[in-house]
Short mmCIF file of C-alpha atoms and ligand atoms in Angstrom, two decimals:
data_model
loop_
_atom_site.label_atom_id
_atom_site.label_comp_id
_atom_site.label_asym_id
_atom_site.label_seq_id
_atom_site.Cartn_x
_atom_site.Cartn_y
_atom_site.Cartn_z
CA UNK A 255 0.00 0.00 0.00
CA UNK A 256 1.30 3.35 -0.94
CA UNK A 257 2.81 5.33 2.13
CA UNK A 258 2.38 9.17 2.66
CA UNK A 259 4.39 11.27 5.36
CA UNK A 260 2.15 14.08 6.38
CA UNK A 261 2.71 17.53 7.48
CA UNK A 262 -0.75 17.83 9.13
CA UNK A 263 -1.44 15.43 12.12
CA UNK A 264 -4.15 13.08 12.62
CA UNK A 265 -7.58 15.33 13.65
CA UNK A 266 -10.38 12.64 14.61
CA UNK A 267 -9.42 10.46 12.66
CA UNK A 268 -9.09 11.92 9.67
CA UNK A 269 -6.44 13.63 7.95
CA UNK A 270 -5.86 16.36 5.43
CA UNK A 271 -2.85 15.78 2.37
CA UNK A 272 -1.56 18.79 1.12
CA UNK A 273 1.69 19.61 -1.48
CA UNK A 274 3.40 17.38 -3.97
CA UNK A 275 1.59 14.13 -2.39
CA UNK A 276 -1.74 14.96 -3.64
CA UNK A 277 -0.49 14.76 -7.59
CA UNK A 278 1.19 12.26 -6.65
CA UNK A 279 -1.99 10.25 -5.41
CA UNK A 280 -4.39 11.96 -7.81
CA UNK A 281 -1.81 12.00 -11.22
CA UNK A 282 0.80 9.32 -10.40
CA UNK A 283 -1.19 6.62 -8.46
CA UNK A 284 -4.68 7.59 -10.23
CA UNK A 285 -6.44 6.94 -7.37
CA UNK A 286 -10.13 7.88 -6.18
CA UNK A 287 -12.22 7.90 -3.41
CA UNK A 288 -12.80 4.89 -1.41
CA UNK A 289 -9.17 3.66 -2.14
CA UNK A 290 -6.77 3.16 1.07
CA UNK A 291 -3.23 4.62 1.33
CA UNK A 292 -0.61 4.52 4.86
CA UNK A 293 -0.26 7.90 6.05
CA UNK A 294 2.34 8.92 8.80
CA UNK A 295 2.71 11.71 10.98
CA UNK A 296 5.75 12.85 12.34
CA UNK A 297 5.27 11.15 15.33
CA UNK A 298 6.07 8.23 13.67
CA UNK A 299 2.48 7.60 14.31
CA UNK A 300 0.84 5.48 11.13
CA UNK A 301 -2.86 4.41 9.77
CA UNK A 302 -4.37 2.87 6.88
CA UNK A 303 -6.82 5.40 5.73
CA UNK A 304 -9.75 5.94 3.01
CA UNK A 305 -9.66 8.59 0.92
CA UNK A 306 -12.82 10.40 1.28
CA UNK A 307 -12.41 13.57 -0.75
CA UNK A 308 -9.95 14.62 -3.49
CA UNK A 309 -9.35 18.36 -4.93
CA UNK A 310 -6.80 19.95 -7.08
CA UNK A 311 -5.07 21.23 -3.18
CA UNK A 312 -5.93 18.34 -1.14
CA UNK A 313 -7.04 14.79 -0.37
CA UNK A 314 -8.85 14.19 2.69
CA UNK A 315 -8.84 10.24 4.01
CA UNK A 316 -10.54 8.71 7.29
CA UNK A 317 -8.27 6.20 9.23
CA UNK A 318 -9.62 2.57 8.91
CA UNK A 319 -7.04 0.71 10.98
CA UNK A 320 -3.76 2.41 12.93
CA UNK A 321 -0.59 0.37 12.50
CA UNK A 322 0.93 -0.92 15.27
CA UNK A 323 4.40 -2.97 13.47
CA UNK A 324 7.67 -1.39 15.12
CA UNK A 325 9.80 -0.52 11.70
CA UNK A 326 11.68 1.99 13.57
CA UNK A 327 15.28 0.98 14.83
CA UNK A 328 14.94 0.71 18.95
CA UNK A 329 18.19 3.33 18.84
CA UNK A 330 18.74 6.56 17.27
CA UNK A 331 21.42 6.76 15.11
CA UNK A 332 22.98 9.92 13.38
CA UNK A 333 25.10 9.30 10.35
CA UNK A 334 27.93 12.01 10.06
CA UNK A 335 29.34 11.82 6.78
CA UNK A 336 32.65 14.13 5.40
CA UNK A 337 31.69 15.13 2.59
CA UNK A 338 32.45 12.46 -0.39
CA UNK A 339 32.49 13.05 -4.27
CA UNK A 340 29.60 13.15 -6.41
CA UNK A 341 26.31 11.95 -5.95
CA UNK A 342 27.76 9.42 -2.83
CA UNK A 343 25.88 11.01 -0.01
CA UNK A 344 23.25 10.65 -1.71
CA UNK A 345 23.81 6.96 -1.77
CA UNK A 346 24.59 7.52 1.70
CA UNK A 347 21.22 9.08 2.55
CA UNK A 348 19.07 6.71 0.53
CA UNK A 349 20.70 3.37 1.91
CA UNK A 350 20.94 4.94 5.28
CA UNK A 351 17.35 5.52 5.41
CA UNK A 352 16.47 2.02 4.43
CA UNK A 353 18.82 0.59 6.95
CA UNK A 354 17.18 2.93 9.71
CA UNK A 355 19.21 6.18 10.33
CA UNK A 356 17.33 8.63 12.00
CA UNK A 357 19.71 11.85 11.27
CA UNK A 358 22.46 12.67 9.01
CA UNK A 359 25.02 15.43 8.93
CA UNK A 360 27.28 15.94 6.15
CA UNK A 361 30.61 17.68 7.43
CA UNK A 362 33.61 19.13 5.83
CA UNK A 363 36.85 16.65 6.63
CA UNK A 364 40.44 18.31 6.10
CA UNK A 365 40.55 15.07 3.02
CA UNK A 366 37.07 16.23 1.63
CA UNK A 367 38.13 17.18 -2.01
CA UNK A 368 34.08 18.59 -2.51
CA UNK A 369 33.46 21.67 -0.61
CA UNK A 370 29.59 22.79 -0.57
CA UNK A 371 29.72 26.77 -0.44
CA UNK A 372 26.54 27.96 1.39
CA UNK A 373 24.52 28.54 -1.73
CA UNK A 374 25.25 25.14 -2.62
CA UNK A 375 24.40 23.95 0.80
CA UNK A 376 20.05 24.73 0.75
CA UNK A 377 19.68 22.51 -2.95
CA UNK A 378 22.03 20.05 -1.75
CA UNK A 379 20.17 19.38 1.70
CA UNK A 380 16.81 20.13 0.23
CA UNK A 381 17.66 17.09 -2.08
CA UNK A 382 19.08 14.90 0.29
CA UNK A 383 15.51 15.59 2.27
CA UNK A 384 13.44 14.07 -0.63
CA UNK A 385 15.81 11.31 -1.13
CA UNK A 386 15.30 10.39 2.31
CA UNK A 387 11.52 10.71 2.18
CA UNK A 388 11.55 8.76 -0.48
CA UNK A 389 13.37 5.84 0.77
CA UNK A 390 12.18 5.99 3.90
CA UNK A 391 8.15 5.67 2.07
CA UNK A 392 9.61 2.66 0.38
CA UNK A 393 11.20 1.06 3.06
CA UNK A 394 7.87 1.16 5.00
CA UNK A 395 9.63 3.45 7.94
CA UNK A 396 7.95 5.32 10.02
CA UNK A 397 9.70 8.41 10.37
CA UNK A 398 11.52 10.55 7.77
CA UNK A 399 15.07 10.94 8.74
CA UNK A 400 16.32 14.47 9.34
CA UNK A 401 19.44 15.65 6.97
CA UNK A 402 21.66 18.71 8.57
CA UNK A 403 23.03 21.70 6.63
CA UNK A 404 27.16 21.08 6.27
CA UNK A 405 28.82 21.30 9.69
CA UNK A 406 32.67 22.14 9.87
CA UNK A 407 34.28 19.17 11.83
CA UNK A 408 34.45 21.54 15.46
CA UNK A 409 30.60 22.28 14.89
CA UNK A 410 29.71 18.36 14.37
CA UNK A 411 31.90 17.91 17.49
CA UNK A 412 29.61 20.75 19.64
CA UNK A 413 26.43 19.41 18.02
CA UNK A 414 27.61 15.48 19.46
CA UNK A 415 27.56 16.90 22.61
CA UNK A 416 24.17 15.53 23.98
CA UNK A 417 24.96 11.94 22.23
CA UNK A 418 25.16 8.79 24.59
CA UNK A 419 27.88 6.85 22.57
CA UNK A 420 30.21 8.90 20.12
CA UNK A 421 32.09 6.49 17.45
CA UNK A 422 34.38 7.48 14.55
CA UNK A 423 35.09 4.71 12.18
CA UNK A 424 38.62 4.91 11.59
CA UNK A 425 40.71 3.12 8.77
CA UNK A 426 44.17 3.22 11.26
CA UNK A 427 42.22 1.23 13.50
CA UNK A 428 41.12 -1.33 11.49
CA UNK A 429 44.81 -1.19 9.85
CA UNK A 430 46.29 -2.08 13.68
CA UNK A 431 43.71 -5.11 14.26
CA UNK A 432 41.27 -3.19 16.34
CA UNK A 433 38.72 -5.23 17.07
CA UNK A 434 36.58 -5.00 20.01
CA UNK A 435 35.43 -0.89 20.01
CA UNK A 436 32.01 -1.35 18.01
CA UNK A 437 30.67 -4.13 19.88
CA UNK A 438 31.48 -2.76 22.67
CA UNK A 439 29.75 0.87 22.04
CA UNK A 440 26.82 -1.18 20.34
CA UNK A 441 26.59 -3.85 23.63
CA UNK A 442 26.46 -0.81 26.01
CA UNK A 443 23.34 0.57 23.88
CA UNK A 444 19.53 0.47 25.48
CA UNK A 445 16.56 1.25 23.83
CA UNK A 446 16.25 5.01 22.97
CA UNK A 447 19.90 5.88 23.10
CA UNK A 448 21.49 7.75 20.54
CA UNK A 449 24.52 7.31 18.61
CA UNK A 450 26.52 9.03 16.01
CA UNK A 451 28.72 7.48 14.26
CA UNK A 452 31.57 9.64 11.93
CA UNK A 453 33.01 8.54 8.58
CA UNK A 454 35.83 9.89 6.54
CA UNK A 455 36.17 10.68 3.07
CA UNK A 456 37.78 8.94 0.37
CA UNK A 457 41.34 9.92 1.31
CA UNK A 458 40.31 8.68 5.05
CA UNK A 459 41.24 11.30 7.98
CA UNK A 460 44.29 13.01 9.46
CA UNK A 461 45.36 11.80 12.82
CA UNK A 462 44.83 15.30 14.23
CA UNK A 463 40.95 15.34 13.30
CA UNK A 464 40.71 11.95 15.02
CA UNK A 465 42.82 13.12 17.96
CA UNK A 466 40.45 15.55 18.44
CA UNK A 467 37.23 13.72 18.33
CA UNK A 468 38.79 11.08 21.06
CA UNK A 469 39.48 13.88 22.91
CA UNK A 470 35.90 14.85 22.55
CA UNK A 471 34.61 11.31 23.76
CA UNK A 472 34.55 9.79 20.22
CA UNK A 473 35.82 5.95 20.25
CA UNK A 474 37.97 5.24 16.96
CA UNK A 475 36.41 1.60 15.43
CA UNK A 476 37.49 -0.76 13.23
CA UNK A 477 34.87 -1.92 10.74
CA UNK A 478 36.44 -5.32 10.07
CA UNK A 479 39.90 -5.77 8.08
CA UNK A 480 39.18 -4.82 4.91
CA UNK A 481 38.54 -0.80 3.81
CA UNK A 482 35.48 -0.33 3.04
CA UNK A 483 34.72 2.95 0.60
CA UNK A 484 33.49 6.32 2.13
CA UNK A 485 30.12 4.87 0.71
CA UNK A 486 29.65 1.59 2.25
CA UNK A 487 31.02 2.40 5.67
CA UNK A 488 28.05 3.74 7.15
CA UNK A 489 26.11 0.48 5.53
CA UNK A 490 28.19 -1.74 7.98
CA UNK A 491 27.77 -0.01 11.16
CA UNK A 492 23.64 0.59 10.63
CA UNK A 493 23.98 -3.33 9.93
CA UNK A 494 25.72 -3.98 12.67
CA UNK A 495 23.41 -2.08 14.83
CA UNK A 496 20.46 -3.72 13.47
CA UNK A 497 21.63 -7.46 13.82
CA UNK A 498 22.76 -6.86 17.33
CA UNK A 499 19.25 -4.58 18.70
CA UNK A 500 16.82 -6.24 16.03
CA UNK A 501 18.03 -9.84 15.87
CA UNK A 502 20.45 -10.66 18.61
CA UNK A 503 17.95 -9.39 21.29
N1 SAH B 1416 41.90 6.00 1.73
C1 SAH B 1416 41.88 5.43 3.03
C2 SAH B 1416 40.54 4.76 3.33
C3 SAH B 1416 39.42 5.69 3.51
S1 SAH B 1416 37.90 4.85 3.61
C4 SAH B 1416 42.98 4.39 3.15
O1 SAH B 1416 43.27 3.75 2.15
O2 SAH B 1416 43.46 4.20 4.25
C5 SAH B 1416 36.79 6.12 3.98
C6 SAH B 1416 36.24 6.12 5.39
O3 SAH B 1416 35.47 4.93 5.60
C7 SAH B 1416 37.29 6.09 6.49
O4 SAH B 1416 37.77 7.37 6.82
C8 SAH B 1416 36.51 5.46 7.65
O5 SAH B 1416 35.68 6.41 8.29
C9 SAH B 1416 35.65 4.45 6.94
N2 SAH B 1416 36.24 3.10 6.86
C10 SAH B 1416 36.41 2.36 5.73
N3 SAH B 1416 36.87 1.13 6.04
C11 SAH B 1416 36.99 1.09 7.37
C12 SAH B 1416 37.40 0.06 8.29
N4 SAH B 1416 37.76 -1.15 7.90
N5 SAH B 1416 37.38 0.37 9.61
C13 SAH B 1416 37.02 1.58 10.05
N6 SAH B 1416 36.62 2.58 9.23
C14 SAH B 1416 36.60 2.34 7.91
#
């Protein structure tokens, strides 16, 4: 069933579509009243509903059943991200979001060869956003991960303040046989906690940016022996948190 995120909450059971979703139920998906569609708030609250009325602005639907299935990830994660070449955050966002990130923050590394100037910075986020709404519609999730505007690496380090376990996946490590940091960080995890994990660029990081984050309560992990690309680190560690809170239990 097709899956909406909407901007307006649930009013007695009923709720109002507005914006680029109604085309996309009226034009794309053709459908008409009496047809039912998932709609979720931002609660992360979800419902099959009817569709009772549909205008050129909006679509109004009833709720026939809410949905109870946990599709959310029972920790939060935040996926900090130096900024890679070309469209690899965006592969990033889109396979983050299916694999249950809840935030992501693209930063500026010392090795980042892309630099976003701050015009660049609103389209690029403002696309990342609809990627992740996107995937996140198609990967039945219940909540629409946020995406940050480009932190410098001393701003992603003030904004990790509040986190309850602070990793930075770090090539070195894995290079020296590190084995035990990420299951550690992950077995120390309860439901709710956050995390935010921090991944190089291509060229990897300079020991003084990873000095800095240790000294800042970041953990440097291995991610296994082999070096994994800018792209598919992230993949591993929402993996890894999935298997050991989802499956392990
Ligand atoms: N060019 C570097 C590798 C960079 S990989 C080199 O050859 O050494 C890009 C980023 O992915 C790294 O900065 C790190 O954050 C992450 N990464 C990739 N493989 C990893 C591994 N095995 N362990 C920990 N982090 C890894």
């Amino acid at each position: 069933m097709q899956r909406y995120f909407i901007e307006n909450d649930f009013e007695h059971h009923q709720v109002t579509i507005t914006g680029d979703d109604v085309h996309h139920i009226t034009k794309v998906m053709r459908m008409t009243t009496g047809e039912t569609i998932i709609c979720c708030n931002a609660d992360g609250k979800a419902a099959i509903c009817e569709i009772e009325e549909i205008t050129t602005s909006h679509v109004i639907a009833n709720v026939v059943e809410w949905v109870k299935a946990e599709k959310e990830l029972p920790v939060l994660v935040t996926i900090a991200q130096a900024l890679p070449k070309g469209d690899k955050l965006e592969y990033v966002v889109q396979k983050g979001t299916e694999l249950g990130a809840s935030h992501f923050i693209p930063f500026t590394a010392k090795r980042s060869v892309v630099k976003w100037d701050d015009v660049k910075v609103e389209k690029k986020v403002k696309r990342l956003q609809k990627i992740a709404k996107e995937a996140a519609e198609q990967s039945h999730r219940l909540k629409v991960p946020e995406v940050n505007g480009r932190l410098h690496l001393n701003e992603l380090i003030k904004a990790s303040a509040h986190y309850d376990v602070k990793i930075v996946a770090y090539e070195e490590s894995a290079k020296a046989g590190e084995s035990k940091n990420l299951a550690r960080a992950l077995s120390n995890m309860k439901k709710d906690d956050t995390m935010i994990a921090v991944f190089g660029p291509e060229g990897g990081f300079l020991e003084e940016e990873i000095q800095l984050l240790t000294e800042h309560g970041f953990v440097a992990c291995s991610l296994g022996p082999r070096i994994l690309r800018a792209e598919t680190a992230p993949m591993y560690v929402l993996s890894a948190v999935s298997y050991h809170t989802e499956l392990l239990g």
